[in-house]
Amino acid sequence: MAKRIAFNQYGGPDVLQWVDFEIADPADHEVQVENKAIGINYIDTYVRSGLYPVASLPSGLGTEAAGIVKKVGSAVTLFKPGDRVVYCQAAAGAYSELHNVAEERLAILPESLSFEQGAASFLKGLTVQYLLRQTYKVKADEIFLFHAAAGGVGLIACQWAKALGAHLIGTVGSAEKARIAKDAGAWATINYREEDIAARVSALTQGEKVAVVYDSVGKDTWEASLDSLRRHGLMVSFGNASGPVTGVDLGILNRKGSLFVTRPSLFGYITNREELDRASAELFSLIASRAIKVNVPEQQKFALRDAARAHQVLESRATQGSSLLLP
């Protein structure tokens, strides 16, 4: 028997329950991981609420963690018991003491990274990798807009942009978050509670606006993001923190400058072992060189049994950077 977080119905954080479960031995191509640190991601709240429904209830939750290999399936060739590993594309259920993960979704965690660093950075770091290096290849000296710059993904994006020599304009919700984003490498910040986003982007770029906007906020920033783009610019909508963008009149793209929009996800960019190895190698290299620093505030580390409280704090937008669950 082991412990995990599960939910029997969709809803708020209170639907999360701390329960016993019996974990099966790993299947032929699976690896059983003893989780040491578990990543909390905003997408987990979408699953819990039903915005992204699961196949059936009751269900586990979470897809990201770092830990130690406990058992391997009969056909596993790349991992052995005792290996330090990290994953972020597992089947739901990472909010648990033990989790069976497909071999193709696992990566070796370098000795230079702690379990907490691995779980705090893997999904968010791979997200930034595909956004800045694949969806649109940000170039040195290029100015671009990135929403929620003081969040878990945003702080990694600030640092990655600085490493590329690019100029990230980050939106934030307070003066304190502006300071945090600037310290991480943001070129400029916009307090969306006090400033007009598109007008400020225009001022910062001498009226040229930007070629790409990365938007994880969704409904609340949709039009401001489009208004921040220059002609033929690209809107990258990769999250729904304020709710999904719905009922879009495609004509708005024409009226605002023949714009492009994409709605990507990590699963659209990392689909096999080669793609996972290439993206994770780039991420781990930047962390090893200290170009990207991953530090989780102590107040954002929660006991696994307290996942409901962790979700309440995350959804309050009171967090800065990454948060973790610790078994």
Tab-separated table of C-alpha atoms in Angstrom:
chain	number	residue	atom	x	y	z
A	1	MET	CA	0.000	0.000	0.000
A	2	ALA	CA	1.038	3.580	-0.629
A	3	LYS	CA	-0.499	7.031	-0.257
A	4	ARG	CA	-1.645	9.434	-2.958
A	5	ILE	CA	-3.906	12.377	-3.713
A	6	ALA	CA	-7.071	11.454	-5.648
A	7	PHE	CA	-10.403	13.040	-6.529
A	8	ASN	CA	-13.852	11.527	-7.132
A	9	GLN	CA	-15.534	14.575	-8.672
A	10	TYR	CA	-14.527	17.816	-10.366
A	11	GLY	CA	-14.451	21.006	-8.359
A	12	GLY	CA	-12.342	23.248	-6.151
A	13	PRO	CA	-9.297	22.257	-4.104
A	14	ASP	CA	-11.542	20.645	-1.490
A	15	VAL	CA	-12.255	17.675	-3.816
A	16	LEU	CA	-8.650	16.483	-3.367
A	17	GLN	CA	-8.388	13.574	-0.942
A	18	TRP	CA	-5.455	11.877	0.814
A	19	VAL	CA	-6.035	8.142	0.294
A	20	ASP	CA	-4.427	4.709	0.417
A	21	PHE	CA	-3.930	2.868	-2.855
A	22	GLU	CA	-2.388	-0.380	-3.984
A	23	ILE	CA	0.104	0.147	-6.778
A	24	ALA	CA	0.595	-2.628	-9.327
A	25	ASP	CA	4.000	-3.826	-10.435
A	26	PRO	CA	5.236	-1.868	-13.466
A	27	ALA	CA	4.158	-3.195	-16.866
A	28	ASP	CA	6.774	-4.377	-19.368
A	29	HIS	CA	7.742	-0.882	-20.548
A	30	GLU	CA	7.112	0.934	-17.269
A	31	VAL	CA	9.329	2.097	-14.428
A	32	GLN	CA	8.123	2.406	-10.843
A	33	VAL	CA	9.418	5.617	-9.295
A	34	GLU	CA	9.580	6.420	-5.598
A	35	ASN	CA	8.823	10.134	-5.727
A	36	LYS	CA	11.019	12.453	-3.672
A	37	ALA	CA	9.636	15.780	-4.920
A	38	ILE	CA	6.508	16.451	-6.976
A	39	GLY	CA	5.918	19.428	-9.245
A	40	ILE	CA	2.718	21.460	-8.925
A	41	ASN	CA	1.600	22.984	-12.217
A	42	TYR	CA	-1.312	25.233	-13.094
A	43	ILE	CA	-2.549	22.626	-15.566
A	44	ASP	CA	-3.240	20.390	-12.537
A	45	THR	CA	-5.963	22.826	-11.487
A	46	TYR	CA	-7.561	22.551	-14.940
A	47	VAL	CA	-7.705	18.760	-14.551
A	48	ARG	CA	-9.102	18.973	-11.023
A	49	SER	CA	-11.778	21.490	-12.051
A	50	GLY	CA	-12.873	19.516	-15.114
A	51	LEU	CA	-11.664	22.061	-17.693
A	52	TYR	CA	-9.389	19.264	-18.914
A	53	PRO	CA	-11.454	16.158	-18.029
A	54	VAL	CA	-9.845	12.797	-17.287
A	55	ALA	CA	-10.941	9.503	-18.855
A	56	SER	CA	-12.723	8.340	-15.698
A	57	LEU	CA	-13.183	9.095	-12.005
A	58	PRO	CA	-11.875	8.535	-9.389
A	59	SER	CA	-8.473	9.673	-10.641
A	60	GLY	CA	-5.010	10.540	-9.455
A	61	LEU	CA	-3.531	13.931	-10.290
A	62	GLY	CA	-0.235	15.380	-11.469
A	63	THR	CA	2.268	14.428	-14.156
A	64	GLU	CA	5.642	15.693	-12.857
A	65	ALA	CA	8.047	14.445	-10.199
A	66	ALA	CA	11.620	13.450	-9.468
A	67	GLY	CA	12.704	10.402	-7.528
A	68	ILE	CA	14.455	7.069	-7.484
A	69	VAL	CA	13.718	4.023	-9.601
A	70	LYS	CA	12.279	1.290	-7.376
A	71	LYS	CA	11.311	-1.392	-9.934
A	72	VAL	CA	11.484	-1.786	-13.711
A	73	GLY	CA	9.326	-3.710	-16.164
A	74	SER	CA	10.704	-6.733	-18.021
A	75	ALA	CA	11.287	-4.822	-21.285
A	76	VAL	CA	12.901	-1.704	-19.775
A	77	THR	CA	16.461	-1.160	-21.023
A	78	LEU	CA	17.395	2.429	-20.166
A	79	PHE	CA	16.833	2.464	-16.394
A	80	LYS	CA	17.618	0.310	-13.369
A	81	PRO	CA	16.672	0.347	-9.684
A	82	GLY	CA	18.483	3.127	-7.854
A	83	ASP	CA	18.669	5.528	-10.811
A	84	ARG	CA	17.788	9.162	-10.129
A	85	VAL	CA	15.069	10.179	-12.594
A	86	VAL	CA	12.678	12.986	-13.458
A	87	TYR	CA	9.479	13.055	-15.512
A	88	CYS	CA	6.714	15.474	-16.491
A	89	GLN	CA	4.569	13.700	-19.108
A	90	ALA	CA	3.417	10.729	-17.067
A	91	ALA	CA	-0.118	9.428	-16.855
A	92	ALA	CA	-2.079	11.226	-14.130
A	93	GLY	CA	-1.053	10.185	-10.627
A	94	ALA	CA	2.266	11.854	-9.817
A	95	TYR	CA	0.771	13.278	-6.603
A	96	SER	CA	1.742	10.008	-4.926
A	97	GLU	CA	4.463	8.230	-3.002
A	98	LEU	CA	4.933	5.742	-5.870
A	99	HIS	CA	4.078	6.094	-9.545
A	100	ASN	CA	4.459	3.842	-12.583
A	101	VAL	CA	5.797	5.825	-15.546
A	102	ALA	CA	6.305	4.816	-19.166
A	103	GLU	CA	10.026	4.384	-19.867
A	104	GLU	CA	9.854	6.782	-22.826
A	105	ARG	CA	8.675	9.581	-20.516
A	106	LEU	CA	11.574	9.353	-18.060
A	107	ALA	CA	14.920	11.146	-18.084
A	108	ILE	CA	17.991	10.647	-15.932
A	109	LEU	CA	18.295	13.438	-13.376
A	110	PRO	CA	21.889	14.740	-13.390
A	111	GLU	CA	23.755	14.418	-10.090
A	112	SER	CA	24.239	18.192	-10.136
A	113	LEU	CA	20.473	18.712	-9.670
A	114	SER	CA	18.549	17.942	-6.497
A	115	PHE	CA	15.211	16.153	-6.600
A	116	GLU	CA	13.538	19.440	-5.698
A	117	GLN	CA	15.268	21.276	-8.552
A	118	GLY	CA	14.290	18.539	-10.975
A	119	ALA	CA	10.625	18.484	-9.996
A	120	ALA	CA	10.443	22.280	-9.905
A	121	SER	CA	11.969	22.799	-13.337
A	122	PHE	CA	11.276	19.893	-15.670
A	123	LEU	CA	7.795	20.602	-17.039
A	124	LYS	CA	8.222	24.371	-16.793
A	125	GLY	CA	11.699	24.275	-18.302
A	126	LEU	CA	10.703	22.012	-21.181
A	127	THR	CA	7.727	24.313	-21.767
A	128	VAL	CA	10.051	27.303	-22.086
A	129	GLN	CA	12.340	25.277	-24.352
A	130	TYR	CA	9.617	24.523	-26.874
A	131	LEU	CA	8.181	28.046	-26.664
A	132	LEU	CA	11.411	30.003	-27.144
A	133	ARG	CA	13.345	27.479	-29.229
A	134	GLN	CA	10.716	25.743	-31.360
A	135	THR	CA	7.284	27.435	-31.554
A	136	TYR	CA	9.071	30.696	-32.355
A	137	LYS	CA	12.867	30.904	-32.292
A	138	VAL	CA	13.647	33.984	-30.258
A	139	LYS	CA	16.799	35.743	-31.447
A	140	ALA	CA	19.437	37.804	-29.683
A	141	ASP	CA	18.399	41.450	-29.211
A	142	GLU	CA	14.773	40.636	-30.084
A	143	ILE	CA	12.069	42.172	-27.884
A	144	PHE	CA	9.045	40.009	-27.028
A	145	LEU	CA	6.182	39.876	-24.524
A	146	PHE	CA	5.757	37.101	-21.952
A	147	HIS	CA	2.781	37.103	-19.584
A	148	ALA	CA	2.999	36.026	-15.919
A	149	ALA	CA	6.735	36.621	-15.830
A	150	ALA	CA	7.038	35.969	-12.089
A	151	GLY	CA	5.352	32.551	-12.270
A	152	GLY	CA	7.096	29.192	-12.481
A	153	VAL	CA	7.292	29.166	-16.281
A	154	GLY	CA	7.826	32.911	-16.441
A	155	LEU	CA	10.899	33.031	-14.209
A	156	ILE	CA	12.584	30.328	-16.261
A	157	ALA	CA	11.632	32.248	-19.426
A	158	CYS	CA	13.204	35.429	-18.018
A	159	GLN	CA	16.463	33.614	-17.392
A	160	TRP	CA	16.415	31.744	-20.716
A	161	ALA	CA	15.772	34.988	-22.618
A	162	LYS	CA	18.720	36.622	-20.876
A	163	ALA	CA	20.923	33.649	-21.815
A	164	LEU	CA	19.859	34.113	-25.447
A	165	GLY	CA	20.597	37.831	-25.317
A	166	ALA	CA	16.921	38.599	-25.990
A	167	HIS	CA	14.768	41.273	-24.322
A	168	LEU	CA	11.756	39.875	-22.463
A	169	ILE	CA	8.966	42.251	-21.461
A	170	GLY	CA	7.118	40.508	-18.644
A	171	THR	CA	3.664	41.224	-17.272
A	172	VAL	CA	3.305	40.979	-13.486
A	173	GLY	CA	0.659	41.725	-10.877
A	174	SER	CA	2.638	43.698	-8.296
A	175	ALA	CA	5.763	45.761	-7.717
A	176	GLU	CA	7.289	42.858	-5.795
A	177	LYS	CA	6.712	40.475	-8.703
A	178	ALA	CA	8.194	43.067	-11.057
A	179	ARG	CA	11.350	43.109	-8.956
A	180	ILE	CA	11.537	39.311	-8.972
A	181	ALA	CA	11.117	39.143	-12.750
A	182	LYS	CA	13.744	41.857	-13.317
A	183	ASP	CA	16.169	40.050	-11.004
A	184	ALA	CA	15.616	36.889	-13.078
A	185	GLY	CA	16.492	38.652	-16.320
A	186	ALA	CA	13.400	40.431	-17.623
A	187	TRP	CA	14.366	43.458	-19.727
A	188	ALA	CA	11.241	45.355	-18.693
A	189	THR	CA	8.032	44.672	-16.764
A	190	ILE	CA	4.421	45.817	-17.009
A	191	ASN	CA	2.145	45.808	-13.970
A	192	TYR	CA	-1.124	44.749	-15.577
A	193	ARG	CA	-3.103	46.012	-12.571
A	194	GLU	CA	-1.885	49.575	-13.130
A	195	GLU	CA	-0.750	49.875	-16.756
A	196	ASP	CA	-2.258	49.360	-20.192
A	197	ILE	CA	-0.315	46.377	-21.536
A	198	ALA	CA	-0.489	47.148	-25.250
A	199	ALA	CA	0.227	50.853	-24.781
A	200	ARG	CA	3.245	50.087	-22.622
A	201	VAL	CA	4.562	47.544	-25.148
A	202	SER	CA	4.231	50.149	-27.873
A	203	ALA	CA	6.108	52.707	-25.773
A	204	LEU	CA	8.909	50.268	-24.933
A	205	THR	CA	9.382	49.408	-28.610
A	206	GLN	CA	9.089	52.960	-29.982
A	207	GLY	CA	5.789	52.041	-31.579
A	208	GLU	CA	7.045	48.945	-33.386
A	209	LYS	CA	5.369	46.449	-31.010
A	210	VAL	CA	6.602	42.834	-30.907
A	211	ALA	CA	6.767	39.883	-33.290
A	212	VAL	CA	5.653	37.318	-30.718
A	213	VAL	CA	3.589	37.236	-27.516
A	214	TYR	CA	3.572	34.240	-25.153
A	215	ASP	CA	0.293	34.161	-23.225
A	216	SER	CA	-0.577	31.663	-20.483
A	217	VAL	CA	-3.271	33.870	-18.949
A	218	GLY	CA	-5.977	33.371	-21.568
A	219	LYS	CA	-9.287	35.233	-21.529
A	220	ASP	CA	-8.195	38.346	-19.604
A	221	THR	CA	-5.206	39.165	-21.821
A	222	TRP	CA	-6.397	37.940	-25.232
A	223	GLU	CA	-7.044	41.325	-26.833
A	224	ALA	CA	-4.154	43.066	-25.074
A	225	SER	CA	-1.855	40.386	-26.471
A	226	LEU	CA	-3.160	40.857	-30.008
A	227	ASP	CA	-2.827	44.635	-29.663
A	228	SER	CA	0.821	44.204	-28.639
A	229	LEU	CA	1.719	42.459	-31.905
A	230	ARG	CA	3.144	44.095	-34.986
A	231	ARG	CA	1.821	43.233	-38.448
A	232	HIS	CA	2.083	39.471	-39.159
A	233	GLY	CA	2.965	38.844	-35.507
A	234	LEU	CA	2.467	35.519	-33.714
A	235	MET	CA	0.242	35.056	-30.681
A	236	VAL	CA	1.269	31.936	-28.718
A	237	SER	CA	-1.588	31.053	-26.368
A	238	PHE	CA	-0.351	28.252	-24.111
A	239	GLY	CA	-2.518	28.497	-20.981
A	240	ASN	CA	-5.824	29.578	-19.442
A	241	ALA	CA	-5.036	30.949	-15.977
A	242	SER	CA	-7.921	33.441	-16.225
A	243	GLY	CA	-10.172	31.103	-18.199
A	244	PRO	CA	-10.110	29.812	-21.780
A	245	VAL	CA	-10.374	32.019	-24.843
A	246	THR	CA	-13.674	31.124	-26.502
A	247	GLY	CA	-15.962	32.419	-29.241
A	248	VAL	CA	-13.138	33.968	-31.249
A	249	ASP	CA	-14.061	35.879	-34.385
A	250	LEU	CA	-11.170	35.007	-36.723
A	251	GLY	CA	-11.702	38.314	-38.479
A	252	ILE	CA	-10.014	40.013	-35.526
A	253	LEU	CA	-6.705	38.597	-36.740
A	254	ASN	CA	-7.196	40.337	-40.063
A	255	ARG	CA	-8.234	43.636	-38.509
A	256	LYS	CA	-5.263	43.750	-36.163
A	257	GLY	CA	-2.621	43.121	-38.831
A	258	SER	CA	-3.021	39.710	-40.505
A	259	LEU	CA	-1.836	38.054	-37.301
A	260	PHE	CA	-1.071	34.402	-36.590
A	261	VAL	CA	-2.263	32.445	-33.527
A	262	THR	CA	-1.160	29.044	-32.256
A	263	ARG	CA	-2.294	26.976	-29.258
A	264	PRO	CA	0.631	24.620	-28.589
A	265	SER	CA	1.353	22.135	-25.810
A	266	LEU	CA	4.362	20.201	-24.592
A	267	PHE	CA	2.838	16.981	-25.920
A	268	GLY	CA	2.869	18.469	-29.413
A	269	TYR	CA	6.614	19.091	-29.251
A	270	ILE	CA	7.990	16.187	-27.203
A	271	THR	CA	6.566	12.996	-28.644
A	272	ASN	CA	9.472	10.530	-28.498
A	273	ARG	CA	12.768	9.710	-26.787
A	274	GLU	CA	14.894	11.735	-29.218
A	275	GLU	CA	12.845	14.901	-28.711
A	276	LEU	CA	12.820	14.446	-24.920
A	277	ASP	CA	16.584	13.908	-24.767
A	278	ARG	CA	17.335	16.909	-26.970
A	279	ALA	CA	15.086	19.331	-25.053
A	280	SER	CA	16.093	18.090	-21.593
A	281	ALA	CA	19.803	18.250	-22.478
A	282	GLU	CA	19.437	21.929	-23.383
A	283	LEU	CA	17.523	22.640	-20.164
A	284	PHE	CA	19.944	20.716	-17.918
A	285	SER	CA	22.918	22.443	-19.561
A	286	LEU	CA	21.540	25.886	-18.725
A	287	ILE	CA	20.804	24.842	-15.139
A	288	ALA	CA	24.270	23.295	-14.734
A	289	SER	CA	25.893	26.504	-16.007
A	290	ARG	CA	23.767	28.545	-13.555
A	291	ALA	CA	22.270	30.525	-16.444
A	292	ILE	CA	18.985	29.224	-15.034
A	293	LYS	CA	18.659	29.021	-11.262
A	294	VAL	CA	15.847	26.986	-9.724
A	295	ASN	CA	15.032	27.902	-6.141
A	296	VAL	CA	11.718	27.077	-4.470
A	297	PRO	CA	10.708	29.339	-1.560
A	298	GLU	CA	10.212	27.390	1.651
A	299	GLN	CA	6.634	28.670	1.953
A	300	GLN	CA	5.875	27.067	-1.423
A	301	LYS	CA	6.890	23.579	-0.317
A	302	PHE	CA	3.896	21.587	0.913
A	303	ALA	CA	3.509	18.112	2.372
A	304	LEU	CA	1.919	15.809	-0.208
A	305	ARG	CA	-1.127	15.342	2.047
A	306	ASP	CA	-1.662	19.138	1.888
A	307	ALA	CA	-2.186	19.283	-1.886
A	308	ALA	CA	-5.566	21.010	-1.458
A	309	ARG	CA	-3.924	23.885	0.408
A	310	ALA	CA	-1.195	24.057	-2.230
A	311	HIS	CA	-3.850	24.457	-4.949
A	312	GLN	CA	-5.592	27.208	-2.964
A	313	VAL	CA	-2.335	29.155	-2.721
A	314	LEU	CA	-1.493	28.581	-6.393
A	315	GLU	CA	-4.907	29.785	-7.592
A	316	SER	CA	-4.698	32.876	-5.395
A	317	ARG	CA	-1.778	34.027	-7.595
A	318	ALA	CA	0.239	34.561	-4.421
A	319	THR	CA	3.112	32.308	-5.509
A	320	GLN	CA	6.398	33.276	-7.109
A	321	GLY	CA	8.143	30.724	-9.280
A	322	SER	CA	7.665	27.010	-8.688
A	323	SER	CA	5.866	25.120	-5.904
A	324	LEU	CA	6.389	21.551	-4.719
A	325	LEU	CA	4.706	18.685	-2.898
A	326	LEU	CA	6.996	16.578	-0.711
A	327	PRO	CA	5.997	12.976	0.174
